[in-house]
């Protein structure tokens, strides 16, 4: 698990944090088989994130990305709040949201499956404990491809 592309994350952090936001994570991917590249930056702050916040960060960050040029070719820059199904990018995120329900997708199969859903438990010694229907599942952190909170209403 990591915050995202190292260079992109460092550049995003250098803009986002001085503006008073938390950099939640960075995603860089292709949309569709021959689609446009997307750079998605998740930001947050205690009082929440508005559309105006996303626009302000987009304006500041796009200038830095144009100058530094960390992504080759054309891409769409998206600034987003993490939302109710907040992505968990780091070990610190797993610890911070301990006790909350999450979906975890693995890069390769563990016990014959890649997708897990349960309550986040302890994190340590390179593993995450996930409580699923009363049973505890030990998941190696280096196998986690993605993790997101499950909204609770």
PDB file of C-alpha atoms in Angstrom:
ATOM      1  CA  UNK A   1       0.000   0.000   0.000  1.00  0.00           C
ATOM      2  CA  UNK A   2       1.196   3.444  -0.811  1.00  0.00           C
ATOM      3  CA  UNK A   3      -0.084   6.965  -1.324  1.00  0.00           C
ATOM      4  CA  UNK A   4       0.354   6.683  -5.075  1.00  0.00           C
ATOM      5  CA  UNK A   5       2.990   7.461  -7.688  1.00  0.00           C
ATOM      6  CA  UNK A   6       5.933   8.829  -5.695  1.00  0.00           C
ATOM      7  CA  UNK A   7       6.801  11.840  -7.863  1.00  0.00           C
ATOM      8  CA  UNK A   8       3.157  12.783  -8.389  1.00  0.00           C
ATOM      9  CA  UNK A   9       2.435  12.369  -4.687  1.00  0.00           C
ATOM     10  CA  UNK A  10       5.381  14.578  -3.730  1.00  0.00           C
ATOM     11  CA  UNK A  11       4.346  17.295  -6.181  1.00  0.00           C
ATOM     12  CA  UNK A  12       0.701  17.095  -5.076  1.00  0.00           C
ATOM     13  CA  UNK A  13       1.685  17.240  -1.403  1.00  0.00           C
ATOM     14  CA  UNK A  14       3.843  20.333  -2.054  1.00  0.00           C
ATOM     15  CA  UNK A  15       0.736  22.148  -3.312  1.00  0.00           C
ATOM     16  CA  UNK A  16      -2.122  20.602  -1.312  1.00  0.00           C
ATOM     17  CA  UNK A  17      -0.745  20.745   2.230  1.00  0.00           C
ATOM     18  CA  UNK A  18       0.301  24.437   2.211  1.00  0.00           C
ATOM     19  CA  UNK A  19      -3.271  25.197   1.079  1.00  0.00           C
ATOM     20  CA  UNK A  20      -4.555  23.558   4.290  1.00  0.00           C
ATOM     21  CA  UNK A  21      -5.715  20.202   2.917  1.00  0.00           C
ATOM     22  CA  UNK A  22      -4.706  16.619   3.632  1.00  0.00           C
ATOM     23  CA  UNK A  23      -3.406  14.703   0.626  1.00  0.00           C
ATOM     24  CA  UNK A  24      -5.361  11.457   0.926  1.00  0.00           C
ATOM     25  CA  UNK A  25      -3.920   9.797  -2.161  1.00  0.00           C
ATOM     26  CA  UNK A  26      -3.004   9.883  -5.831  1.00  0.00           C
ATOM     27  CA  UNK A  27      -4.183   7.611  -8.630  1.00  0.00           C
ATOM     28  CA  UNK A  28      -2.700   7.538 -12.136  1.00  0.00           C
ATOM     29  CA  UNK A  29      -4.381   5.239 -14.652  1.00  0.00           C
ATOM     30  CA  UNK A  30      -5.652   4.839 -18.212  1.00  0.00           C
ATOM     31  CA  UNK A  31      -9.401   5.191 -18.746  1.00  0.00           C
ATOM     32  CA  UNK A  32     -10.447   2.389 -21.109  1.00  0.00           C
ATOM     33  CA  UNK A  33      -8.143   0.334 -23.330  1.00  0.00           C
ATOM     34  CA  UNK A  34      -7.038   3.289 -25.471  1.00  0.00           C
ATOM     35  CA  UNK A  35      -8.446   6.065 -23.342  1.00  0.00           C
ATOM     36  CA  UNK A  36      -7.016   9.165 -21.844  1.00  0.00           C
ATOM     37  CA  UNK A  37      -4.682   9.016 -18.886  1.00  0.00           C
ATOM     38  CA  UNK A  38      -6.194  10.260 -15.622  1.00  0.00           C
ATOM     39  CA  UNK A  39      -4.421  11.746 -12.619  1.00  0.00           C
ATOM     40  CA  UNK A  40      -6.822  11.755  -9.675  1.00  0.00           C
ATOM     41  CA  UNK A  41      -5.875  13.574  -6.477  1.00  0.00           C
ATOM     42  CA  UNK A  42      -7.928  12.976  -3.314  1.00  0.00           C
ATOM     43  CA  UNK A  43      -7.968  15.810  -0.786  1.00  0.00           C
ATOM     44  CA  UNK A  44      -9.682  16.244   2.558  1.00  0.00           C
ATOM     45  CA  UNK A  45      -9.899  18.549   5.533  1.00  0.00           C
ATOM     46  CA  UNK A  46     -11.709  18.489   8.848  1.00  0.00           C
ATOM     47  CA  UNK A  47     -14.693  20.563   7.711  1.00  0.00           C
ATOM     48  CA  UNK A  48     -15.027  18.621   4.445  1.00  0.00           C
ATOM     49  CA  UNK A  49     -14.232  19.506   0.855  1.00  0.00           C
ATOM     50  CA  UNK A  50     -16.371  21.645  -1.450  1.00  0.00           C
ATOM     51  CA  UNK A  51     -16.377  22.050  -5.212  1.00  0.00           C
ATOM     52  CA  UNK A  52     -14.630  25.408  -4.713  1.00  0.00           C
ATOM     53  CA  UNK A  53     -11.867  23.631  -2.752  1.00  0.00           C
ATOM     54  CA  UNK A  54     -11.360  21.159  -5.606  1.00  0.00           C
ATOM     55  CA  UNK A  55     -11.271  23.993  -8.150  1.00  0.00           C
ATOM     56  CA  UNK A  56      -8.703  25.950  -6.116  1.00  0.00           C
ATOM     57  CA  UNK A  57      -6.421  22.923  -5.754  1.00  0.00           C
ATOM     58  CA  UNK A  58      -6.849  22.059  -9.432  1.00  0.00           C
ATOM     59  CA  UNK A  59      -5.844  25.583 -10.446  1.00  0.00           C
ATOM     60  CA  UNK A  60      -2.719  25.591  -8.263  1.00  0.00           C
ATOM     61  CA  UNK A  61      -1.684  22.010  -8.980  1.00  0.00           C
ATOM     62  CA  UNK A  62      -2.177  22.132 -12.754  1.00  0.00           C
ATOM     63  CA  UNK A  63       0.401  24.941 -12.977  1.00  0.00           C
ATOM     64  CA  UNK A  64       2.958  22.918 -11.014  1.00  0.00           C
ATOM     65  CA  UNK A  65       2.291  19.779 -13.068  1.00  0.00           C
ATOM     66  CA  UNK A  66       2.634  21.740 -16.327  1.00  0.00           C
ATOM     67  CA  UNK A  67       6.061  23.000 -15.252  1.00  0.00           C
ATOM     68  CA  UNK A  68       7.357  19.763 -13.676  1.00  0.00           C
ATOM     69  CA  UNK A  69       5.774  17.497 -16.346  1.00  0.00           C
ATOM     70  CA  UNK A  70       5.738  14.254 -14.278  1.00  0.00           C
ATOM     71  CA  UNK A  71       3.245  12.541 -16.626  1.00  0.00           C
ATOM     72  CA  UNK A  72       4.126  12.028 -20.275  1.00  0.00           C
ATOM     73  CA  UNK A  73       1.444  12.733 -22.825  1.00  0.00           C
ATOM     74  CA  UNK A  74      -2.049  14.114 -22.359  1.00  0.00           C
ATOM     75  CA  UNK A  75      -3.988  13.426 -19.152  1.00  0.00           C
ATOM     76  CA  UNK A  76      -7.060  14.654 -17.317  1.00  0.00           C
ATOM     77  CA  UNK A  77      -6.488  16.065 -13.832  1.00  0.00           C
ATOM     78  CA  UNK A  78      -9.271  15.291 -11.354  1.00  0.00           C
ATOM     79  CA  UNK A  79      -9.411  16.656  -7.811  1.00  0.00           C
ATOM     80  CA  UNK A  80     -11.845  14.868  -5.513  1.00  0.00           C
ATOM     81  CA  UNK A  81     -12.905  14.470  -1.920  1.00  0.00           C
ATOM     82  CA  UNK A  82     -12.457  10.902  -0.707  1.00  0.00           C
ATOM     83  CA  UNK A  83     -16.235  10.474  -0.388  1.00  0.00           C
ATOM     84  CA  UNK A  84     -18.160   8.060   1.799  1.00  0.00           C
ATOM     85  CA  UNK A  85     -16.362   5.050   0.294  1.00  0.00           C
ATOM     86  CA  UNK A  86     -13.008   6.646   1.138  1.00  0.00           C
ATOM     87  CA  UNK A  87      -9.987   4.964  -0.445  1.00  0.00           C
ATOM     88  CA  UNK A  88      -7.339   3.843   2.032  1.00  0.00           C
ATOM     89  CA  UNK A  89      -3.889   4.374   0.534  1.00  0.00           C
ATOM     90  CA  UNK A  90      -1.522   3.872   3.457  1.00  0.00           C
ATOM     91  CA  UNK A  91      -0.991   1.735   6.525  1.00  0.00           C
ATOM     92  CA  UNK A  92      -1.749   4.864   8.560  1.00  0.00           C
ATOM     93  CA  UNK A  93      -5.183   5.028   6.904  1.00  0.00           C
ATOM     94  CA  UNK A  94      -5.881   1.416   7.940  1.00  0.00           C
ATOM     95  CA  UNK A  95      -4.916   2.261  11.524  1.00  0.00           C
ATOM     96  CA  UNK A  96      -6.909   5.532  11.529  1.00  0.00           C
ATOM     97  CA  UNK A  97     -10.099   3.776  10.415  1.00  0.00           C
ATOM     98  CA  UNK A  98      -9.745   0.698  12.630  1.00  0.00           C
ATOM     99  CA  UNK A  99     -13.175  -0.577  13.609  1.00  0.00           C
ATOM    100  CA  UNK A 100     -14.781   0.565  10.352  1.00  0.00           C
ATOM    101  CA  UNK A 101     -16.035  -1.761   7.628  1.00  0.00           C
ATOM    102  CA  UNK A 102     -13.889  -1.908   4.464  1.00  0.00           C
ATOM    103  CA  UNK A 103     -13.557  -3.715   1.148  1.00  0.00           C
ATOM    104  CA  UNK A 104     -10.050  -4.962   0.436  1.00  0.00           C
ATOM    105  CA  UNK A 105      -8.866  -6.154  -2.980  1.00  0.00           C
ATOM    106  CA  UNK A 106      -5.640  -8.131  -3.261  1.00  0.00           C
ATOM    107  CA  UNK A 107      -3.130  -8.178  -6.109  1.00  0.00           C
ATOM    108  CA  UNK A 108      -3.117 -11.989  -5.992  1.00  0.00           C
ATOM    109  CA  UNK A 109      -5.296 -14.644  -4.405  1.00  0.00           C
ATOM    110  CA  UNK A 110      -5.179 -15.488  -0.714  1.00  0.00           C
ATOM    111  CA  UNK A 111      -7.074 -18.624   0.323  1.00  0.00           C
ATOM    112  CA  UNK A 112      -8.526 -18.769  -3.204  1.00  0.00           C
ATOM    113  CA  UNK A 113      -9.934 -15.227  -3.309  1.00  0.00           C
ATOM    114  CA  UNK A 114      -8.923 -11.628  -4.032  1.00  0.00           C
ATOM    115  CA  UNK A 115     -11.866  -9.681  -2.565  1.00  0.00           C
ATOM    116  CA  UNK A 116     -12.564  -9.376   1.144  1.00  0.00           C
ATOM    117  CA  UNK A 117     -14.998  -7.318   3.195  1.00  0.00           C
ATOM    118  CA  UNK A 118     -14.943  -6.930   6.939  1.00  0.00           C
ATOM    119  CA  UNK A 119     -14.096  -4.737   9.899  1.00  0.00           C
ATOM    120  CA  UNK A 120     -10.579  -3.293   9.974  1.00  0.00           C
ATOM    121  CA  UNK A 121      -8.609  -4.592  12.920  1.00  0.00           C
ATOM    122  CA  UNK A 122      -5.025  -4.377  14.091  1.00  0.00           C
ATOM    123  CA  UNK A 123      -2.185  -3.560  11.717  1.00  0.00           C
ATOM    124  CA  UNK A 124       1.311  -4.767  12.503  1.00  0.00           C
ATOM    125  CA  UNK A 125       4.179  -6.999  11.429  1.00  0.00           C
ATOM    126  CA  UNK A 126       3.262  -6.433   7.773  1.00  0.00           C
ATOM    127  CA  UNK A 127      -0.309  -7.684   8.143  1.00  0.00           C
ATOM    128  CA  UNK A 128      -3.863  -6.397   8.475  1.00  0.00           C
ATOM    129  CA  UNK A 129      -6.379  -8.257  10.597  1.00  0.00           C
ATOM    130  CA  UNK A 130      -9.822  -8.160   8.998  1.00  0.00           C
ATOM    131  CA  UNK A 131     -12.813  -9.433  10.993  1.00  0.00           C
ATOM    132  CA  UNK A 132     -15.263 -11.182   8.690  1.00  0.00           C
ATOM    133  CA  UNK A 133     -18.439 -12.683  10.157  1.00  0.00           C
ATOM    134  CA  UNK A 134     -16.733 -13.297  13.499  1.00  0.00           C
ATOM    135  CA  UNK A 135     -13.648 -14.922  11.966  1.00  0.00           C
ATOM    136  CA  UNK A 136     -10.292 -13.145  11.814  1.00  0.00           C
ATOM    137  CA  UNK A 137      -8.428 -13.060   8.498  1.00  0.00           C
ATOM    138  CA  UNK A 138      -4.759 -12.100   8.377  1.00  0.00           C
ATOM    139  CA  UNK A 139      -3.927 -10.234   5.158  1.00  0.00           C
ATOM    140  CA  UNK A 140      -0.327  -9.393   4.177  1.00  0.00           C
ATOM    141  CA  UNK A 141      -0.104  -5.631   3.541  1.00  0.00           C
ATOM    142  CA  UNK A 142       2.085  -6.166   0.481  1.00  0.00           C
ATOM    143  CA  UNK A 143      -0.761  -8.107  -1.192  1.00  0.00           C
ATOM    144  CA  UNK A 144      -3.280  -5.260  -0.835  1.00  0.00           C
ATOM    145  CA  UNK A 145      -4.039  -3.699  -4.218  1.00  0.00           C
ATOM    146  CA  UNK A 146      -6.780  -1.386  -2.931  1.00  0.00           C
ATOM    147  CA  UNK A 147      -8.923  -0.781   0.115  1.00  0.00           C
ATOM    148  CA  UNK A 148     -12.011   1.388   0.574  1.00  0.00           C
ATOM    149  CA  UNK A 149     -14.352   2.099   3.447  1.00  0.00           C
ATOM    150  CA  UNK A 150     -17.881   0.744   3.142  1.00  0.00           C
ATOM    151  CA  UNK A 151     -20.399   3.541   3.769  1.00  0.00           C
ATOM    152  CA  UNK A 152     -22.575   2.938   6.797  1.00  0.00           C
ATOM    153  CA  UNK A 153     -26.000   4.573   6.970  1.00  0.00           C
TER     154      UNK A 153
END
